[in-house]
Coordinates of N, CA and C in Angstrom, one line a residue:
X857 N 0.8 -1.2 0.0 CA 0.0 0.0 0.0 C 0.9 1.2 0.0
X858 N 0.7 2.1 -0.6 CA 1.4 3.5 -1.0 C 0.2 4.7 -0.3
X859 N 0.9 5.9 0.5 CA 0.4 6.8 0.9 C 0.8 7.2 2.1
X860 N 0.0 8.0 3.0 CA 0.9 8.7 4.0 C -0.4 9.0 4.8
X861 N -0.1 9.0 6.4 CA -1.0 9.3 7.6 C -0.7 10.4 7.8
X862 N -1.5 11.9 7.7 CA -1.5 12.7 8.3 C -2.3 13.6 9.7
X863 N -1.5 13.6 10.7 CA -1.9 13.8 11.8 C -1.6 15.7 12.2
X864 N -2.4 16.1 12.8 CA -2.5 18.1 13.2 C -2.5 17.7 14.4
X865 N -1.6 18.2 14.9 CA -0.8 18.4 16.7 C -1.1 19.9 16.8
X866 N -1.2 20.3 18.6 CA -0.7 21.6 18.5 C -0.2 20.9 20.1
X867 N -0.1 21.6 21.4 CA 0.7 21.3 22.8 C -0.4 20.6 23.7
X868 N -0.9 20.1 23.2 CA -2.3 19.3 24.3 C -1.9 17.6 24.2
X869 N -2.4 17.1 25.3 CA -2.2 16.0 25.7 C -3.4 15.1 24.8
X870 N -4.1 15.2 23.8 CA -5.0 14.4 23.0 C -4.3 14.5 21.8
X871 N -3.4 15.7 21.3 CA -2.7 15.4 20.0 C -1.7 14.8 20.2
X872 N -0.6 14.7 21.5 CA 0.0 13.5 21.4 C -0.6 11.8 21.5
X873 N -1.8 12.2 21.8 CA -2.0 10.7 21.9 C -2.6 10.2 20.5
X874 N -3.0 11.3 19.8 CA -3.5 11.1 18.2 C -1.8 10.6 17.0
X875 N -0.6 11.2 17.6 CA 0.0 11.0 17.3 C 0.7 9.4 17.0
X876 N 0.6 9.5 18.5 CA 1.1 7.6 19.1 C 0.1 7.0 18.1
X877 N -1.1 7.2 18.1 CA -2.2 6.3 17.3 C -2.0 6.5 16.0
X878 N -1.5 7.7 15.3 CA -1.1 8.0 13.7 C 0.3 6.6 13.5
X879 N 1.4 7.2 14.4 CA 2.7 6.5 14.6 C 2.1 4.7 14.6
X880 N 1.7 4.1 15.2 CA 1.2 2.9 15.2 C 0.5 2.3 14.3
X881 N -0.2 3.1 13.7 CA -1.2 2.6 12.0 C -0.3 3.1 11.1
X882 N 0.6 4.0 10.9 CA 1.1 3.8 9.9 C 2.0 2.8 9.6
X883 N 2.8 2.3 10.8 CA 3.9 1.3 10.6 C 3.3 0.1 10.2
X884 N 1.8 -0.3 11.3 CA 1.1 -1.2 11.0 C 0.6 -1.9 9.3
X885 N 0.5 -0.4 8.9 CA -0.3 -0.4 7.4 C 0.8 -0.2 5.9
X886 N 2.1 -0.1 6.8 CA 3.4 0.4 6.1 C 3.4 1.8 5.3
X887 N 2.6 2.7 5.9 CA 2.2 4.1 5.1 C 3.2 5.0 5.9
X888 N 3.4 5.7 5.4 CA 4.7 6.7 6.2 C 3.8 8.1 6.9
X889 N 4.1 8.7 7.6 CA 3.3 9.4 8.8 C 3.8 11.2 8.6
X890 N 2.9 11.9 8.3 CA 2.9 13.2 8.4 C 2.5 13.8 9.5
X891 N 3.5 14.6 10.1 CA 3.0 15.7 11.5 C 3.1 16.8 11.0
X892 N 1.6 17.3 11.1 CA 1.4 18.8 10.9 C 1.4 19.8 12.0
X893 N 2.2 20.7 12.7 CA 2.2 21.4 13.8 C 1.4 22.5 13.4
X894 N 0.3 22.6 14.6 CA -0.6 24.1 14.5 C -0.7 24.7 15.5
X895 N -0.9 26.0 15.5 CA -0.8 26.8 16.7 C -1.9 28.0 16.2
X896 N -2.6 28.6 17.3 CA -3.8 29.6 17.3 C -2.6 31.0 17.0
X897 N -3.3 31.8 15.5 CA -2.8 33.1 15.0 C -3.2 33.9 16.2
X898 N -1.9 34.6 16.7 CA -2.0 35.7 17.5 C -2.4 37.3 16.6
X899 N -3.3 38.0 17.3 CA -3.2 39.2 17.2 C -2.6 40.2 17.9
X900 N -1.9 40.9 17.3 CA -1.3 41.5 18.2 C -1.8 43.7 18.1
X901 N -3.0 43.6 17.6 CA -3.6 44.9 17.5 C -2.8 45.5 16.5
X902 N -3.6 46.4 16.1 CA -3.1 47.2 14.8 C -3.6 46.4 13.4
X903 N -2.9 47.1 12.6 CA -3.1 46.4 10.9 C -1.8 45.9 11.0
X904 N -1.8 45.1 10.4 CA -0.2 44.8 10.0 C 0.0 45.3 8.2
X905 N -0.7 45.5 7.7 CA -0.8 46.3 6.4 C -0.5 47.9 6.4
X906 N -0.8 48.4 7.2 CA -0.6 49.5 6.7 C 1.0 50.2 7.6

C-alpha cells in the first residue's frame, strides 16, 4: 500500500495521543506518517498592512 498518515498536533495532551495512534497505523499499514504542527494566529492589535 502507498500513501501517508496525516496527523494536526498543536501542545495538548490528545494530539499526542493522536499521534502515538497515527505513529502505530502507519507502521502497521506500512504508510509513512505526516506531522502537521498548529498553533492559534495571534493578534497583536493594529493592521499589520498599513
Amino acid at each position: 500500500m502507498t500513501g501517508h498518515i496525516v496527523v494536526g498536533v498543536d501542545e495538548s495532551a490528545p494530539a499526542t495521543a493522536a499521534v502515538e495512534w497515527a505513529a502505530a497505523d502507519a507502521q502497521r499499514r506500512g504508510l509513512s506518517l505526516r506531522i502537521v504542527h498548529v498553533c492559534e494566529q495571534w493578534s497583536y492589535g493594529g493592521d499589520m498592512a498599513a
